[in-house]
PDB file of C-alpha atoms in Angstrom:
ATOM      1  CA  UNK X   1      13.387 -15.358 -18.592  1.00 45.00           C
ATOM      2  CA  UNK X   2      13.369 -13.328 -15.021  1.00 54.00           C
ATOM      3  CA  UNK X   3      11.091 -11.370 -16.950  1.00 59.00           C
ATOM      4  CA  UNK X   4      13.821  -8.472 -14.982  1.00 61.00           C
ATOM      5  CA  UNK X   5      14.107  -5.562 -17.731  1.00 61.00           C
ATOM      6  CA  UNK X   6      17.926  -3.602 -17.517  1.00 64.00           C
ATOM      7  CA  UNK X   7      16.481  -0.126 -16.461  1.00 64.00           C
ATOM      8  CA  UNK X   8      18.647   2.838 -16.109  1.00 67.00           C
ATOM      9  CA  UNK X   9      17.262   5.938 -13.953  1.00 73.00           C
ATOM     10  CA  UNK X  10      18.338   8.593 -10.564  1.00 72.00           C
ATOM     11  CA  UNK X  11      15.592   7.539  -9.307  1.00 74.00           C
ATOM     12  CA  UNK X  12      14.402   4.252  -9.363  1.00 73.00           C
ATOM     13  CA  UNK X  13      16.467   1.302  -7.902  1.00 73.00           C
ATOM     14  CA  UNK X  14      14.283  -1.449  -8.808  1.00 71.00           C
ATOM     15  CA  UNK X  15      15.088  -2.775  -5.637  1.00 70.00           C
ATOM     16  CA  UNK X  16      11.784  -2.004  -4.726  1.00 72.00           C
ATOM     17  CA  UNK X  17      10.097  -4.894  -7.434  1.00 78.00           C
ATOM     18  CA  UNK X  18      10.353  -7.829  -5.275  1.00 79.00           C
ATOM     19  CA  UNK X  19       7.925  -6.582  -2.634  1.00 84.00           C
ATOM     20  CA  UNK X  20      10.045  -5.129  -0.073  1.00 80.00           C
ATOM     21  CA  UNK X  21      11.266  -1.272   0.360  1.00 86.00           C
ATOM     22  CA  UNK X  22      13.697  -0.389   2.920  1.00 84.00           C
ATOM     23  CA  UNK X  23      13.547   1.078   6.130  1.00 83.00           C
ATOM     24  CA  UNK X  24      15.544   3.900   7.347  1.00 87.00           C
ATOM     25  CA  UNK X  25      18.997   4.350   9.729  1.00 88.00           C
ATOM     26  CA  UNK X  26      19.608   0.325   8.532  1.00 83.00           C
ATOM     27  CA  UNK X  27      18.778  -2.056   6.002  1.00 84.00           C
ATOM     28  CA  UNK X  28      16.259  -3.515   7.296  1.00 88.00           C
ATOM     29  CA  UNK X  29      13.696  -4.287   4.577  1.00 88.00           C
ATOM     30  CA  UNK X  30      10.465  -5.562   4.490  1.00 85.00           C
ATOM     31  CA  UNK X  31       7.210  -6.515   2.293  1.00 79.00           C
ATOM     32  CA  UNK X  32       5.346  -3.654   1.409  1.00 86.00           C
ATOM     33  CA  UNK X  33       2.345  -3.758   2.538  1.00 85.00           C
ATOM     34  CA  UNK X  34       3.986  -3.640   6.306  1.00 87.00           C
ATOM     35  CA  UNK X  35       1.608  -2.249   9.070  1.00 90.00           C
ATOM     36  CA  UNK X  36       4.970   0.017   9.235  1.00 89.00           C
ATOM     37  CA  UNK X  37       4.739   0.960   5.713  1.00 91.00           C
ATOM     38  CA  UNK X  38       0.447   1.345   5.880  1.00 93.00           C
ATOM     39  CA  UNK X  39       1.565   3.768   8.230  1.00 94.00           C
ATOM     40  CA  UNK X  40       3.818   6.230   7.058  1.00 94.00           C
ATOM     41  CA  UNK X  41       3.268   5.572   3.304  1.00 95.00           C
ATOM     42  CA  UNK X  42      -0.914   7.178   5.070  1.00 97.00           C
ATOM     43  CA  UNK X  43       1.408  10.175   6.081  1.00 97.00           C
ATOM     44  CA  UNK X  44       1.931  10.860   2.973  1.00 97.00           C
ATOM     45  CA  UNK X  45      -0.829  11.172   1.923  1.00 97.00           C
ATOM     46  CA  UNK X  46      -1.744  13.397   4.373  1.00 98.00           C
ATOM     47  CA  UNK X  47       1.456  15.589   3.041  1.00 98.00           C
ATOM     48  CA  UNK X  48       0.431  15.553  -0.439  1.00 97.00           C
ATOM     49  CA  UNK X  49      -3.146  15.994   0.286  1.00 97.00           C
ATOM     50  CA  UNK X  50      -2.072  19.731   2.382  1.00 97.00           C
ATOM     51  CA  UNK X  51       0.102  20.348  -0.663  1.00 96.00           C
ATOM     52  CA  UNK X  52      -3.407  20.490  -3.046  1.00 94.00           C
ATOM     53  CA  UNK X  53      -4.610  23.401  -0.117  1.00 92.00           C
ATOM     54  CA  UNK X  54      -1.294  24.830  -0.088  1.00 90.00           C
ATOM     55  CA  UNK X  55      -1.288  25.300  -4.513  1.00 90.00           C
ATOM     56  CA  UNK X  56      -5.089  26.252  -3.864  1.00 86.00           C
ATOM     57  CA  UNK X  57      -3.857  29.479  -1.681  1.00 82.00           C
ATOM     58  CA  UNK X  58      -1.233  30.547  -4.251  1.00 72.00           C
ATOM     59  CA  UNK X  59      -3.891  31.307  -5.970  1.00 64.00           C
ATOM     60  CA  UNK X  60      -5.679  34.386  -3.679  1.00 57.00           C
ATOM     61  CA  UNK X  61      -4.320  36.031  -1.398  1.00 54.00           C
ATOM     62  CA  UNK X  62      -5.054  34.799   2.006  1.00 49.00           C
ATOM     63  CA  UNK X  63      -8.789  33.213   2.699  1.00 48.00           C
ATOM     64  CA  UNK X  64     -10.079  34.361   6.018  1.00 51.00           C
ATOM     65  CA  UNK X  65      -8.875  35.774   8.914  1.00 48.00           C
ATOM     66  CA  UNK X  66      -6.181  33.448  10.867  1.00 47.00           C
ATOM     67  CA  UNK X  67      -4.624  35.165  13.918  1.00 45.00           C
ATOM     68  CA  UNK X  68      -1.251  36.820  13.144  1.00 48.00           C
ATOM     69  CA  UNK X  69       0.879  34.645  15.257  1.00 45.00           C
ATOM     70  CA  UNK X  70       0.924  32.307  12.935  1.00 44.00           C
ATOM     71  CA  UNK X  71       0.768  33.438  10.374  1.00 54.00           C
ATOM     72  CA  UNK X  72      -0.262  33.249   6.911  1.00 84.00           C
ATOM     73  CA  UNK X  73      -2.425  29.416   6.127  1.00 88.00           C
ATOM     74  CA  UNK X  74      -0.330  28.931   3.692  1.00 89.00           C
ATOM     75  CA  UNK X  75       2.944  29.263   6.812  1.00 91.00           C
ATOM     76  CA  UNK X  76       0.862  26.782   8.900  1.00 94.00           C
ATOM     77  CA  UNK X  77       0.137  24.303   6.673  1.00 95.00           C
ATOM     78  CA  UNK X  78       3.504  24.227   4.816  1.00 95.00           C
ATOM     79  CA  UNK X  79       4.929  24.306   8.493  1.00 96.00           C
ATOM     80  CA  UNK X  80       2.492  21.140   9.017  1.00 98.00           C
ATOM     81  CA  UNK X  81       3.598  19.492   5.852  1.00 98.00           C
ATOM     82  CA  UNK X  82       7.510  19.915   7.169  1.00 98.00           C
ATOM     83  CA  UNK X  83       5.690  17.937  10.490  1.00 98.00           C
ATOM     84  CA  UNK X  84       4.393  15.099   8.679  1.00 98.00           C
ATOM     85  CA  UNK X  85       7.807  14.163   7.517  1.00 98.00           C
ATOM     86  CA  UNK X  86       8.613  13.863  10.939  1.00 97.00           C
ATOM     87  CA  UNK X  87       6.005  11.699  11.495  1.00 97.00           C
ATOM     88  CA  UNK X  88       6.988   9.815   8.422  1.00 96.00           C
ATOM     89  CA  UNK X  89      10.889   9.147   9.836  1.00 96.00           C
ATOM     90  CA  UNK X  90       9.405   8.087  12.999  1.00 95.00           C
ATOM     91  CA  UNK X  91       7.254   5.635  11.230  1.00 94.00           C
ATOM     92  CA  UNK X  92       9.371   4.450   8.586  1.00 93.00           C
ATOM     93  CA  UNK X  93      12.161   3.486  11.399  1.00 92.00           C
ATOM     94  CA  UNK X  94      12.670  -0.055  12.612  1.00 89.00           C
ATOM     95  CA  UNK X  95      12.098  -0.672  16.850  1.00 87.00           C
ATOM     96  CA  UNK X  96      15.757  -1.549  16.633  1.00 88.00           C
ATOM     97  CA  UNK X  97      16.700   1.972  15.093  1.00 90.00           C
ATOM     98  CA  UNK X  98      14.577   3.991  17.246  1.00 88.00           C
ATOM     99  CA  UNK X  99      17.818   4.719  18.955  1.00 90.00           C
ATOM    100  CA  UNK X 100      18.997   7.390  16.345  1.00 93.00           C
ATOM    101  CA  UNK X 101      16.735   8.685  15.328  1.00 91.00           C
ATOM    102  CA  UNK X 102      16.474  12.643  16.704  1.00 92.00           C
ATOM    103  CA  UNK X 103      13.487  14.612  18.188  1.00 94.00           C
ATOM    104  CA  UNK X 104      11.877  16.985  15.266  1.00 95.00           C
ATOM    105  CA  UNK X 105      14.178  15.576  12.756  1.00 96.00           C
ATOM    106  CA  UNK X 106      12.871  11.555  12.315  1.00 94.00           C
ATOM    107  CA  UNK X 107      10.801  11.789  16.311  1.00 95.00           C
ATOM    108  CA  UNK X 108       7.580  13.452  16.937  1.00 97.00           C
ATOM    109  CA  UNK X 109       8.368  15.915  19.480  1.00 97.00           C
ATOM    110  CA  UNK X 110       7.203  17.135  22.436  1.00 97.00           C
ATOM    111  CA  UNK X 111       7.278  20.032  20.958  1.00 97.00           C
ATOM    112  CA  UNK X 112       5.853  19.191  18.420  1.00 97.00           C
ATOM    113  CA  UNK X 113       3.004  18.676  19.528  1.00 98.00           C
ATOM    114  CA  UNK X 114       2.549  21.846  22.123  1.00 98.00           C
ATOM    115  CA  UNK X 115       2.671  23.739  18.761  1.00 97.00           C
ATOM    116  CA  UNK X 116       0.351  22.622  17.058  1.00 97.00           C
ATOM    117  CA  UNK X 117      -1.755  21.779  20.413  1.00 97.00           C
ATOM    118  CA  UNK X 118      -0.741  25.971  21.294  1.00 96.00           C
ATOM    119  CA  UNK X 119      -1.941  26.363  16.876  1.00 95.00           C
ATOM    120  CA  UNK X 120      -5.551  24.694  17.804  1.00 94.00           C
ATOM    121  CA  UNK X 121      -7.022  26.918  21.042  1.00 95.00           C
ATOM    122  CA  UNK X 122      -5.886  30.022  19.318  1.00 92.00           C
ATOM    123  CA  UNK X 123      -7.358  29.296  15.935  1.00 91.00           C
ATOM    124  CA  UNK X 124     -10.931  27.942  18.032  1.00 91.00           C
ATOM    125  CA  UNK X 125     -10.611  30.662  19.571  1.00 91.00           C
ATOM    126  CA  UNK X 126     -10.856  32.969  16.856  1.00 86.00           C
ATOM    127  CA  UNK X 127     -14.365  31.488  15.706  1.00 84.00           C
ATOM    128  CA  UNK X 128     -17.218  30.296  16.546  1.00 85.00           C
ATOM    129  CA  UNK X 129     -18.012  26.332  15.591  1.00 83.00           C
ATOM    130  CA  UNK X 130     -20.503  25.625  13.805  1.00 82.00           C
ATOM    131  CA  UNK X 131     -23.246  23.929  15.552  1.00 86.00           C
ATOM    132  CA  UNK X 132     -23.780  20.679  12.414  1.00 85.00           C
ATOM    133  CA  UNK X 133     -21.763  18.827  10.362  1.00 84.00           C
ATOM    134  CA  UNK X 134     -19.769  20.523   8.432  1.00 80.00           C
ATOM    135  CA  UNK X 135     -19.643  19.049   4.155  1.00 84.00           C
ATOM    136  CA  UNK X 136     -16.961  19.440   2.471  1.00 83.00           C
ATOM    137  CA  UNK X 137     -16.538  22.089  -0.248  1.00 83.00           C
ATOM    138  CA  UNK X 138     -17.345  24.835   0.087  1.00 83.00           C
ATOM    139  CA  UNK X 139     -14.146  25.868  -1.432  1.00 85.00           C
ATOM    140  CA  UNK X 140     -11.256  24.364  -2.482  1.00 88.00           C
ATOM    141  CA  UNK X 141      -9.086  24.795  -0.157  1.00 89.00           C
ATOM    142  CA  UNK X 142     -11.409  23.939   2.830  1.00 89.00           C
ATOM    143  CA  UNK X 143     -12.248  20.569   0.706  1.00 93.00           C
ATOM    144  CA  UNK X 144      -8.499  19.785  -0.132  1.00 95.00           C
ATOM    145  CA  UNK X 145      -7.760  20.491   3.635  1.00 95.00           C
ATOM    146  CA  UNK X 146     -10.545  18.382   5.067  1.00 96.00           C
ATOM    147  CA  UNK X 147      -9.585  15.744   2.460  1.00 97.00           C
ATOM    148  CA  UNK X 148      -5.852  15.979   4.711  1.00 98.00           C
ATOM    149  CA  UNK X 149      -8.384  15.743   8.133  1.00 97.00           C
ATOM    150  CA  UNK X 150      -9.352  12.723   6.801  1.00 97.00           C
ATOM    151  CA  UNK X 151      -6.292  11.126   6.172  1.00 98.00           C
ATOM    152  CA  UNK X 152      -4.641  11.773   9.055  1.00 98.00           C
ATOM    153  CA  UNK X 153      -7.725  10.729  11.180  1.00 98.00           C
ATOM    154  CA  UNK X 154      -6.198   7.190   8.669  1.00 98.00           C
ATOM    155  CA  UNK X 155      -3.031   7.559   8.868  1.00 97.00           C
ATOM    156  CA  UNK X 156      -3.817   8.367  13.725  1.00 97.00           C
ATOM    157  CA  UNK X 157      -5.738   4.403  13.147  1.00 96.00           C
ATOM    158  CA  UNK X 158      -2.447   2.503  10.881  1.00 95.00           C
ATOM    159  CA  UNK X 159      -0.469   4.708  14.457  1.00 95.00           C
ATOM    160  CA  UNK X 160      -2.576   3.246  17.013  1.00 94.00           C
ATOM    161  CA  UNK X 161      -2.119  -0.738  15.688  1.00 92.00           C
ATOM    162  CA  UNK X 162       1.028  -0.529  14.727  1.00 90.00           C
ATOM    163  CA  UNK X 163       1.178   0.457  18.296  1.00 90.00           C
ATOM    164  CA  UNK X 164      -0.409  -2.870  19.721  1.00 87.00           C
ATOM    165  CA  UNK X 165       2.444  -4.188  17.836  1.00 84.00           C
ATOM    166  CA  UNK X 166       5.571  -1.994  17.738  1.00 76.00           C
ATOM    167  CA  UNK X 167       5.477  -0.785  21.547  1.00 70.00           C
ATOM    168  CA  UNK X 168       8.615   2.452  20.661  1.00 71.00           C
ATOM    169  CA  UNK X 169       5.931   4.435  19.018  1.00 80.00           C
ATOM    170  CA  UNK X 170       3.016   3.727  21.949  1.00 76.00           C
ATOM    171  CA  UNK X 171       5.247   5.579  24.673  1.00 79.00           C
ATOM    172  CA  UNK X 172       5.280   8.643  22.108  1.00 90.00           C
ATOM    173  CA  UNK X 173       4.420  11.698  20.594  1.00 96.00           C
ATOM    174  CA  UNK X 174       3.159  10.430  17.601  1.00 95.00           C
ATOM    175  CA  UNK X 175       0.051   9.702  18.518  1.00 96.00           C
ATOM    176  CA  UNK X 176      -0.963  12.141  19.643  1.00 97.00           C
ATOM    177  CA  UNK X 177       0.351  14.970  17.686  1.00 98.00           C
ATOM    178  CA  UNK X 178      -1.818  13.000  15.190  1.00 98.00           C
ATOM    179  CA  UNK X 179      -4.503  13.132  16.797  1.00 97.00           C
ATOM    180  CA  UNK X 180      -4.921  16.933  17.791  1.00 98.00           C
ATOM    181  CA  UNK X 181      -3.143  17.778  14.237  1.00 98.00           C
ATOM    182  CA  UNK X 182      -7.150  16.016  12.359  1.00 98.00           C
ATOM    183  CA  UNK X 183      -8.793  18.488  14.529  1.00 96.00           C
ATOM    184  CA  UNK X 184      -6.424  21.102  13.572  1.00 96.00           C
ATOM    185  CA  UNK X 185      -7.099  20.391  10.205  1.00 96.00           C
ATOM    186  CA  UNK X 186     -11.810  20.571  10.816  1.00 93.00           C
ATOM    187  CA  UNK X 187     -10.996  23.587  12.188  1.00 92.00           C
ATOM    188  CA  UNK X 188      -9.183  25.042   9.096  1.00 90.00           C
TER     189      UNK X 188
END
């Protein structure tokens, strides 16, 4: 007996039962513990942690006073989640398929980096930075944002490791974007 069961699902394909997963654009398959898979999986974790923060915001009108120039904290978190899908798509693309990527859709763009930098500057100007280590957990939202920040830092480390094996992302905006995003999440 092969150990496989005939299982049908709209979600499950069974193609990953051999420990492999597919990348975007072409039928290129890599191991589930590949550097690339680890990197885009870590970005996916960050999206989920940000989802926890956004869900907590639904329980209260709004936490803190953010500049009206970038809307509510929930809107900002949702924007970041969507941008992280772009980062994940870039990481989930094999080097030979990079020519099929689109800035802001499947590749981190310069405008995405500039947007995070502008939001970071604006937010930093609106608050007084703490003079000591911040212990997460004052609110559930801040704890979820801190969790997301640490996951984004891990994603950044995975992207740096990947950059030394895949020169295609070394010259792009991925690593600076993740770096600035982690800073922004700390500020938030």
